[in-house]
Amino acid sequence: MACSNSGCPRVVCDVCIDIPESISDNISSSEISFKCPACHEKEERAARSQPMPYFAFTRTVQGNSILACNEPTFISGVCERASKSQVCGGPILIVHFIFTGLNARGSVPRVLNTALEEYHSEQTLRYLEVFFDFGTHRKLRRWLTEAESLAATIGTDIFQQKIFFVSVHSEVTRGDLFAGKDEQGSDVAVSPKEFMNYLFSGGLQPLICGATVFMLSCGPLVAFPESISSLKEALLELRPAYTIAFGAKRFISAVIKSFIIAFGVRVVIQGHDFGEVFKDLLDVSVELPMHTDAYIFQVKGQTTSGDSNNALRVCGTRYSWFHSHRRPWGTPLPMSCPKCSSIRSWSPSKSSEDQSGAPGRISTCQSPACGFKYFSYQPQAPYEIIKTRVKDNEAKGWIKQTGV
């Protein structure tokens, strides 16, 4: 049964709803309106009321909405998913841009596509892999032609969700992204803004507007203020809804597979806002927290006139996993002690200050006759501590830094 409330896309299986006999024969008529449980809960929260009996069915009589039956509606079973979740069946586009020479076998985008196939047909789920190399002027001209052809192949933007993955190397000293190979076969890197404008050129540019972009590159992309600024300038022009990047110096994309599957279920299928559930998706990622920080960039605001970007801004947020004894303040402790080379010999960290009075936590090597001390600095404001567990003086969770 589809919810009758305007703007609500949810449906509820009729096996889960006890339909009164008094209206069972007319349940499909236009006279009977159905309100889903999520809309009922939403109305309760808006009215700041106590939980009230759920009357799901109403009928219209002389322009007035009245209860279709006197007894409240009973829901069978238990709550197995989020009450606000839904099954979004609209067309999905997934495009994986791959730097020349990289291997797409077993890639994260393929994992997402496989996870979504259960919910979609070939007509509503489109998956494309595109290799790129615009490292010379000649190759760039060829790429511009290929981009137009790709846009024509994709066709009209009718997609409920557009997801772009970019697998590319980043230059370690500046955070520039590799555009391709020059005539001698050497790598050519350009600023993130140049790279994004080249990659999403021509007919591809309108497609990225409102999309979700995953930058599958190593951490230098977000390690330098200049590269972050350049990336944000590109996002301001291209206007994707969300862009995700990762901070590991040698990023391994395999560690985010559980994150991507959770993204597919919670965001693509159930329709949750990516920004609202981002931290929840990080929590279900088994290997991601110890391997990399995660960055989410969101384009906010609305244009005032035409294509002006004056009212738009890009808001960046960094999530760093912390463990009071293993990653104090989100800083991973060295595997080996720099002084005695013992392995994982660090004591539980304690609050402290360095010689200049800067706050942080100090970890001490417990190897006999060593006692080397490692200092982890407290991050700069603004930040928020999101604890997921506190036990026996041991805490862990996420450090959320805004204003990136």
Short mmCIF file of C-alpha atoms in Angstrom, two decimals:
data_model
loop_
_atom_site.label_atom_id
_atom_site.label_comp_id
_atom_site.label_asym_id
_atom_site.label_seq_id
_atom_site.Cartn_x
_atom_site.Cartn_y
_atom_site.Cartn_z
CA MET A 1 0.00 0.00 0.00
CA ALA A 2 1.35 3.39 -1.03
CA CYS A 3 1.27 6.26 1.43
CA SER A 4 -1.29 8.89 0.39
CA ASN A 5 0.58 11.83 1.93
CA SER A 6 1.93 14.20 -0.69
CA GLY A 7 5.67 13.84 -1.18
CA CYS A 8 5.98 10.53 0.73
CA PRO A 9 7.35 7.75 -1.51
CA ARG A 10 6.97 4.91 0.99
CA VAL A 11 4.96 1.75 0.57
CA VAL A 12 4.01 -0.82 3.23
CA CYS A 13 3.39 -4.51 2.61
CA ASP A 14 -0.28 -5.33 3.23
CA VAL A 15 0.79 -8.48 5.11
CA CYS A 16 2.18 -6.23 7.85
CA ILE A 17 -0.97 -4.11 8.22
CA ASP A 18 -4.20 -5.45 9.69
CA ILE A 19 -6.86 -4.12 7.31
CA PRO A 20 -10.29 -3.88 8.99
CA GLU A 21 -13.03 -5.90 7.29
CA SER A 22 -15.23 -2.80 7.17
CA ILE A 23 -12.97 -1.20 4.54
CA SER A 24 -11.22 -4.21 3.01
CA ASP A 25 -13.50 -4.20 -0.05
CA ASN A 26 -12.89 -0.50 -0.71
CA ILE A 27 -9.20 -0.30 0.23
CA SER A 28 -8.20 0.36 -3.38
CA SER A 29 -10.75 3.08 -4.00
CA SER A 30 -9.83 6.75 -4.19
CA GLU A 31 -12.07 7.44 -1.19
CA ILE A 32 -9.71 5.67 1.21
CA SER A 33 -6.40 7.32 2.13
CA PHE A 34 -3.50 5.49 3.79
CA LYS A 35 -0.92 7.09 6.09
CA CYS A 36 2.29 5.10 6.53
CA PRO A 37 3.84 4.55 10.00
CA ALA A 38 6.76 6.88 9.20
CA CYS A 39 4.40 9.79 8.44
CA HIS A 40 2.47 9.05 11.65
CA GLU A 41 5.68 9.24 13.69
CA LYS A 42 6.72 12.39 11.84
CA GLU A 43 3.44 14.08 12.76
CA GLU A 44 3.92 13.08 16.40
CA ARG A 45 7.39 14.61 16.49
CA ALA A 46 6.19 17.77 14.78
CA ALA A 47 3.42 18.14 17.39
CA ARG A 48 5.80 17.15 20.20
CA SER A 49 3.11 14.80 21.45
CA GLN A 50 3.22 11.55 23.36
CA PRO A 51 2.85 8.32 21.32
CA MET A 52 -0.71 8.09 20.07
CA PRO A 53 -2.77 5.22 18.57
CA TYR A 54 -2.09 4.73 14.88
CA PHE A 55 -5.08 5.34 12.64
CA ALA A 56 -3.81 4.54 9.17
CA PHE A 57 -6.98 4.87 7.13
CA THR A 58 -9.15 7.90 6.50
CA ARG A 59 -11.89 8.70 4.01
CA THR A 60 -13.03 11.96 2.46
CA VAL A 61 -16.64 12.97 3.07
CA GLN A 62 -17.86 16.26 1.63
CA GLY A 63 -14.30 17.55 1.46
CA ASN A 64 -13.48 16.61 5.05
CA SER A 65 -11.08 13.85 6.12
CA ILE A 66 -12.53 11.51 8.75
CA LEU A 67 -11.45 8.18 10.19
CA ALA A 68 -12.37 5.26 7.96
CA CYS A 69 -12.75 2.95 10.95
CA ASN A 70 -13.08 3.38 14.69
CA GLU A 71 -10.35 0.98 15.71
CA PRO A 72 -6.63 1.93 15.48
CA THR A 73 -4.49 0.07 12.96
CA PHE A 74 -2.34 -2.79 14.23
CA ILE A 75 1.07 -3.49 12.67
CA SER A 76 2.11 -7.13 12.67
CA GLY A 77 5.66 -8.23 13.33
CA VAL A 78 8.61 -6.22 14.62
CA CYS A 79 10.67 -3.28 13.38
CA GLU A 80 13.48 -4.81 11.32
CA ARG A 81 14.66 -1.66 9.52
CA ALA A 82 14.70 2.07 10.09
CA SER A 83 11.12 3.36 10.12
CA LYS A 84 12.05 6.12 7.65
CA SER A 85 13.62 3.74 5.16
CA GLN A 86 12.12 3.10 1.75
CA VAL A 87 12.87 1.11 -1.38
CA CYS A 88 13.91 3.56 -4.09
CA GLY A 89 13.38 1.93 -7.45
CA GLY A 90 14.28 4.85 -9.71
CA PRO A 91 17.05 4.57 -12.33
CA ILE A 92 20.64 4.53 -11.05
CA LEU A 93 23.81 5.54 -12.88
CA ILE A 94 27.24 4.34 -11.73
CA VAL A 95 30.32 5.48 -13.67
CA HIS A 96 33.85 4.43 -12.72
CA PHE A 97 36.61 6.61 -14.19
CA ILE A 98 39.92 4.75 -14.10
CA PHE A 99 43.40 6.18 -14.60
CA THR A 100 45.26 4.43 -17.39
CA GLY A 101 47.16 1.38 -16.19
CA LEU A 102 45.03 0.71 -13.08
CA ASN A 103 43.12 -2.55 -12.74
CA ALA A 104 39.35 -2.49 -12.17
CA ARG A 105 39.08 -6.18 -11.29
CA GLY A 106 37.24 -6.60 -7.97
CA SER A 107 36.95 -2.83 -7.59
CA VAL A 108 34.70 -1.02 -5.11
CA PRO A 109 32.34 0.28 -7.84
CA ARG A 110 31.79 -3.28 -9.07
CA VAL A 111 30.94 -4.31 -5.51
CA LEU A 112 28.32 -1.56 -5.30
CA ASN A 113 26.86 -2.52 -8.67
CA THR A 114 26.56 -6.16 -7.59
CA ALA A 115 24.87 -5.15 -4.33
CA LEU A 116 22.28 -3.08 -6.21
CA GLU A 117 21.50 -5.68 -8.89
CA GLU A 118 19.09 -7.43 -6.52
CA TYR A 119 16.90 -4.32 -6.54
CA HIS A 120 17.17 -3.29 -10.19
CA SER A 121 16.89 -4.55 -13.73
CA GLU A 122 19.37 -3.84 -16.50
CA GLN A 123 17.11 -1.00 -17.63
CA THR A 124 17.17 0.82 -14.26
CA LEU A 125 20.78 0.15 -13.22
CA ARG A 126 23.51 1.39 -15.55
CA TYR A 127 27.15 0.66 -14.82
CA LEU A 128 30.02 2.01 -16.93
CA GLU A 129 33.81 1.74 -16.65
CA VAL A 130 35.81 4.40 -18.48
CA PHE A 131 39.62 4.57 -18.70
CA PHE A 132 41.09 8.03 -19.13
CA ASP A 133 44.43 9.51 -20.19
CA PHE A 134 44.68 13.19 -21.08
CA GLY A 135 48.36 13.69 -20.32
CA THR A 136 49.16 15.52 -23.58
CA HIS A 137 47.34 18.09 -25.70
CA ARG A 138 46.62 15.45 -28.33
CA LYS A 139 45.23 13.03 -25.73
CA LEU A 140 43.19 15.82 -24.14
CA ARG A 141 41.51 16.63 -27.45
CA ARG A 142 40.71 12.94 -27.88
CA TRP A 143 39.31 12.78 -24.34
CA LEU A 144 37.05 15.77 -24.93
CA THR A 145 35.57 13.91 -27.89
CA GLU A 146 35.22 10.71 -25.84
CA ALA A 147 33.52 12.65 -23.03
CA GLU A 148 30.91 13.98 -25.45
CA SER A 149 30.36 10.49 -26.83
CA LEU A 150 30.01 9.08 -23.32
CA ALA A 151 27.47 11.76 -22.40
CA ALA A 152 25.48 10.92 -25.53
CA THR A 153 25.58 7.21 -24.64
CA ILE A 154 24.27 7.93 -21.14
CA GLY A 155 21.53 10.11 -22.60
CA THR A 156 19.00 12.25 -20.77
CA ASP A 157 19.53 12.77 -17.06
CA ILE A 158 16.54 10.86 -15.66
CA PHE A 159 18.46 9.22 -12.82
CA GLN A 160 17.30 9.10 -9.24
CA GLN A 161 20.89 8.60 -8.11
CA LYS A 162 24.15 9.36 -9.96
CA ILE A 163 27.33 7.94 -8.47
CA PHE A 164 30.80 8.63 -9.88
CA PHE A 165 33.99 6.90 -8.77
CA VAL A 166 37.42 8.27 -9.74
CA SER A 167 40.35 5.89 -9.33
CA VAL A 168 43.52 7.94 -9.73
CA HIS A 169 46.97 8.52 -8.23
CA SER A 170 47.85 11.73 -6.39
CA GLU A 171 51.23 13.50 -6.37
CA VAL A 172 52.82 13.18 -2.93
CA THR A 173 54.33 16.66 -2.56
CA ARG A 174 51.39 18.82 -3.72
CA GLY A 175 48.29 16.67 -3.88
CA ASP A 176 47.90 17.12 -7.66
CA LEU A 177 46.02 14.35 -9.51
CA PHE A 178 47.47 12.30 -12.37
CA ALA A 179 45.90 13.24 -15.70
CA GLY A 180 47.74 10.66 -17.80
CA LYS A 181 51.05 9.91 -19.51
CA ASP A 182 53.20 12.25 -21.59
CA GLU A 183 54.89 11.29 -24.88
CA GLN A 184 57.75 9.63 -22.99
CA GLY A 185 55.38 7.58 -20.81
CA SER A 186 55.96 9.61 -17.65
CA ASP A 187 53.06 10.58 -15.38
CA VAL A 188 51.53 14.05 -15.78
CA ALA A 189 49.81 15.63 -12.77
CA VAL A 190 47.55 18.69 -12.68
CA SER A 191 45.74 20.57 -9.93
CA PRO A 192 42.52 19.01 -8.63
CA LYS A 193 40.48 21.81 -10.21
CA GLU A 194 42.05 21.28 -13.64
CA PHE A 195 41.68 17.53 -13.32
CA MET A 196 37.97 17.66 -12.43
CA ASN A 197 37.20 20.18 -15.16
CA TYR A 198 38.96 18.04 -17.75
CA LEU A 199 37.40 14.78 -16.54
CA PHE A 200 33.85 16.13 -16.41
CA SER A 201 34.04 18.19 -19.57
CA GLY A 202 31.42 18.86 -22.20
CA GLY A 203 28.23 16.87 -21.85
CA LEU A 204 29.45 15.16 -18.68
CA GLN A 205 29.38 18.39 -16.67
CA PRO A 206 25.57 18.55 -16.30
CA LEU A 207 25.53 14.91 -15.16
CA ILE A 208 27.74 15.50 -12.13
CA CYS A 209 25.40 18.18 -10.76
CA GLY A 210 23.61 16.68 -7.75
CA ALA A 211 25.63 13.45 -7.92
CA THR A 212 27.75 11.63 -5.35
CA VAL A 213 31.48 11.45 -6.14
CA PHE A 214 34.01 9.08 -4.55
CA MET A 215 37.64 10.09 -5.02
CA LEU A 216 39.56 6.81 -4.77
CA SER A 217 43.00 8.37 -4.49
CA CYS A 218 45.70 8.48 -1.87
CA GLY A 219 45.78 11.01 0.94
CA PRO A 220 47.90 13.79 -0.60
CA LEU A 221 44.73 15.07 -2.28
CA VAL A 222 43.47 16.24 1.13
CA ALA A 223 46.85 16.64 2.86
CA PHE A 224 47.63 20.15 1.61
CA PRO A 225 45.56 23.32 2.03
CA GLU A 226 46.25 24.25 -1.60
CA SER A 227 44.97 20.95 -3.01
CA ILE A 228 41.88 21.04 -0.79
CA SER A 229 41.17 24.60 -1.90
CA SER A 230 41.62 23.61 -5.55
CA LEU A 231 39.28 20.64 -5.14
CA LYS A 232 36.63 22.82 -3.49
CA GLU A 233 36.85 25.34 -6.33
CA ALA A 234 36.10 22.54 -8.79
CA LEU A 235 33.20 21.26 -6.69
CA LEU A 236 31.75 24.76 -6.53
CA GLU A 237 31.61 24.83 -10.33
CA LEU A 238 30.48 21.23 -10.89
CA ARG A 239 28.03 21.13 -7.95
CA PRO A 240 27.91 17.46 -6.94
CA ALA A 241 25.77 16.95 -3.85
CA TYR A 242 28.50 15.06 -1.94
CA THR A 243 32.15 14.27 -2.59
CA ILE A 244 34.08 11.72 -0.52
CA ALA A 245 37.87 11.54 -0.17
CA PHE A 246 40.24 9.58 2.04
CA GLY A 247 43.34 10.64 3.94
CA ALA A 248 45.55 7.52 4.05
CA LYS A 249 49.00 8.20 2.60
CA ARG A 250 48.81 4.88 0.72
CA PHE A 251 45.08 4.38 0.38
CA ILE A 252 43.79 0.83 -0.12
CA SER A 253 40.30 0.96 -1.59
CA ALA A 254 39.50 -2.62 -0.52
CA VAL A 255 39.08 -1.45 3.09
CA ILE A 256 35.96 0.58 2.22
CA LYS A 257 33.96 -2.26 0.65
CA SER A 258 31.72 -2.70 3.70
CA PHE A 259 31.26 1.09 3.76
CA ILE A 260 30.20 1.07 0.09
CA ILE A 261 27.72 -1.77 0.57
CA ALA A 262 26.20 0.07 3.53
CA PHE A 263 26.05 3.22 1.38
CA GLY A 264 24.22 1.27 -1.31
CA VAL A 265 21.60 -0.01 1.12
CA ARG A 266 21.09 3.02 3.37
CA VAL A 267 21.44 5.83 0.82
CA VAL A 268 20.77 4.46 -2.66
CA ILE A 269 18.01 1.97 -1.78
CA GLN A 270 16.48 3.24 1.46
CA GLY A 271 16.77 6.90 0.52
CA HIS A 272 18.52 8.30 3.60
CA ASP A 273 20.46 11.52 3.18
CA PHE A 274 24.17 10.69 2.81
CA GLY A 275 25.33 13.48 5.12
CA GLU A 276 22.93 12.43 7.87
CA VAL A 277 24.02 8.77 7.92
CA PHE A 278 27.70 9.25 7.04
CA LYS A 279 28.95 8.56 10.56
CA ASP A 280 26.68 5.48 10.82
CA LEU A 281 28.24 4.11 7.64
CA LEU A 282 31.71 4.65 9.08
CA ASP A 283 30.72 2.69 12.19
CA VAL A 284 29.84 -0.43 10.19
CA SER A 285 33.13 -0.31 8.27
CA VAL A 286 35.38 -2.93 9.78
CA GLU A 287 38.80 -1.94 8.43
CA LEU A 288 38.32 1.68 7.40
CA PRO A 289 38.74 3.38 10.83
CA MET A 290 42.27 2.07 11.48
CA HIS A 291 43.38 2.71 7.88
CA THR A 292 42.21 6.17 6.91
CA ASP A 293 40.45 9.39 7.81
CA ALA A 294 37.34 10.12 5.77
CA TYR A 295 36.41 13.49 4.26
CA ILE A 296 32.97 14.54 3.09
CA PHE A 297 32.44 17.71 1.05
CA GLN A 298 28.93 19.04 0.54
CA VAL A 299 27.81 21.82 -1.78
CA LYS A 300 25.28 23.91 0.13
CA GLY A 301 23.14 26.91 -0.68
CA GLN A 302 21.24 27.97 -3.76
CA THR A 303 22.14 30.15 -6.68
CA THR A 304 20.68 33.64 -6.70
CA SER A 305 20.37 34.01 -10.46
CA GLY A 306 21.28 32.02 -13.53
CA ASP A 307 24.51 30.07 -13.09
CA SER A 308 25.97 32.35 -10.43
CA ASN A 309 27.87 30.58 -7.65
CA ASN A 310 27.67 33.54 -5.28
CA ALA A 311 25.25 31.87 -2.85
CA LEU A 312 26.93 28.44 -2.97
CA ARG A 313 29.61 27.18 -0.63
CA VAL A 314 31.49 23.92 -0.16
CA CYS A 315 31.50 22.62 3.41
CA GLY A 316 34.20 20.06 4.24
CA THR A 317 34.20 17.74 7.26
CA ARG A 318 36.92 15.33 8.36
CA TYR A 319 36.22 12.19 10.41
CA SER A 320 39.18 10.65 12.26
CA TRP A 321 38.82 7.49 14.32
CA PHE A 322 40.37 7.73 17.78
CA HIS A 323 41.19 5.20 20.45
CA SER A 324 42.53 6.51 23.73
CA HIS A 325 45.32 3.91 23.80
CA ARG A 326 45.89 3.03 20.12
CA ARG A 327 45.11 6.25 18.21
CA PRO A 328 45.23 9.09 20.74
CA TRP A 329 43.45 12.12 19.27
CA GLY A 330 43.18 10.23 15.99
CA THR A 331 46.99 9.92 15.61
CA PRO A 332 48.13 6.33 14.92
CA LEU A 333 50.98 5.22 17.17
CA PRO A 334 54.06 3.79 15.41
CA MET A 335 54.16 0.02 15.16
CA SER A 336 57.76 0.04 16.43
CA CYS A 337 59.17 2.23 19.17
CA PRO A 338 61.51 4.80 17.51
CA LYS A 339 64.07 4.24 20.29
CA CYS A 340 64.22 0.50 21.03
CA SER A 341 62.26 -0.97 18.05
CA SER A 342 59.97 -3.03 20.29
CA ILE A 343 56.59 -3.79 18.69
CA ARG A 344 53.33 -2.32 20.01
CA SER A 345 54.81 -1.59 23.37
CA TRP A 346 52.81 1.56 24.13
CA SER A 347 51.18 2.15 27.47
CA PRO A 348 47.62 3.47 27.82
CA SER A 349 47.87 7.15 26.92
CA LYS A 350 47.39 9.94 29.45
CA SER A 351 46.44 13.59 29.13
CA SER A 352 49.49 15.83 29.04
CA GLU A 353 51.06 18.97 27.58
CA ASP A 354 54.21 19.50 25.56
CA GLN A 355 56.95 21.95 26.55
CA SER A 356 55.04 24.88 25.06
CA GLY A 357 51.85 24.00 26.92
CA ALA A 358 50.00 22.55 23.91
CA PRO A 359 47.48 19.90 25.05
CA GLY A 360 47.53 16.28 23.91
CA ARG A 361 48.07 12.73 25.14
CA ILE A 362 51.35 10.98 25.89
CA SER A 363 52.11 7.29 25.33
CA THR A 364 55.14 5.61 26.92
CA CYS A 365 57.12 2.64 25.61
CA GLN A 366 56.86 -0.15 28.21
CA SER A 367 59.96 -2.02 27.04
CA PRO A 368 62.50 -2.35 29.91
CA ALA A 369 65.12 0.41 30.03
CA CYS A 370 63.41 2.36 27.23
CA GLY A 371 60.61 4.64 28.40
CA PHE A 372 60.40 6.58 25.10
CA LYS A 373 57.47 8.98 25.14
CA TYR A 374 55.29 9.68 22.09
CA PHE A 375 53.11 12.81 22.10
CA SER A 376 49.81 13.05 20.22
CA TYR A 377 48.49 16.59 19.81
CA GLN A 378 44.90 17.60 20.35
CA PRO A 379 43.30 18.67 17.04
CA GLN A 380 42.62 22.29 16.29
CA ALA A 381 39.12 23.62 16.79
CA PRO A 382 36.41 23.41 15.70
CA TYR A 383 35.91 19.71 16.39
CA GLU A 384 33.44 17.39 18.06
CA ILE A 385 34.10 14.14 19.90
CA ILE A 386 31.61 11.41 18.99
CA LYS A 387 32.25 8.56 21.41
CA THR A 388 31.01 5.11 20.54
CA ARG A 389 32.35 3.29 23.59
CA VAL A 390 33.77 4.15 26.99
CA LYS A 391 34.98 1.32 29.24
CA ASP A 392 37.63 1.01 31.95
CA ASN A 393 39.26 4.38 31.15
CA GLU A 394 39.36 3.35 27.49
CA ALA A 395 37.44 5.43 24.97
CA LYS A 396 37.00 5.23 21.22
CA GLY A 397 34.92 6.93 18.58
CA TRP A 398 35.22 9.67 15.96
CA ILE A 399 36.68 13.16 15.90
CA LYS A 400 34.54 15.32 13.64
CA GLN A 401 36.37 18.40 12.35
CA THR A 402 34.35 20.95 10.41
CA GLY A 403 35.59 23.84 8.31
CA VAL A 404 38.00 21.70 6.24
#
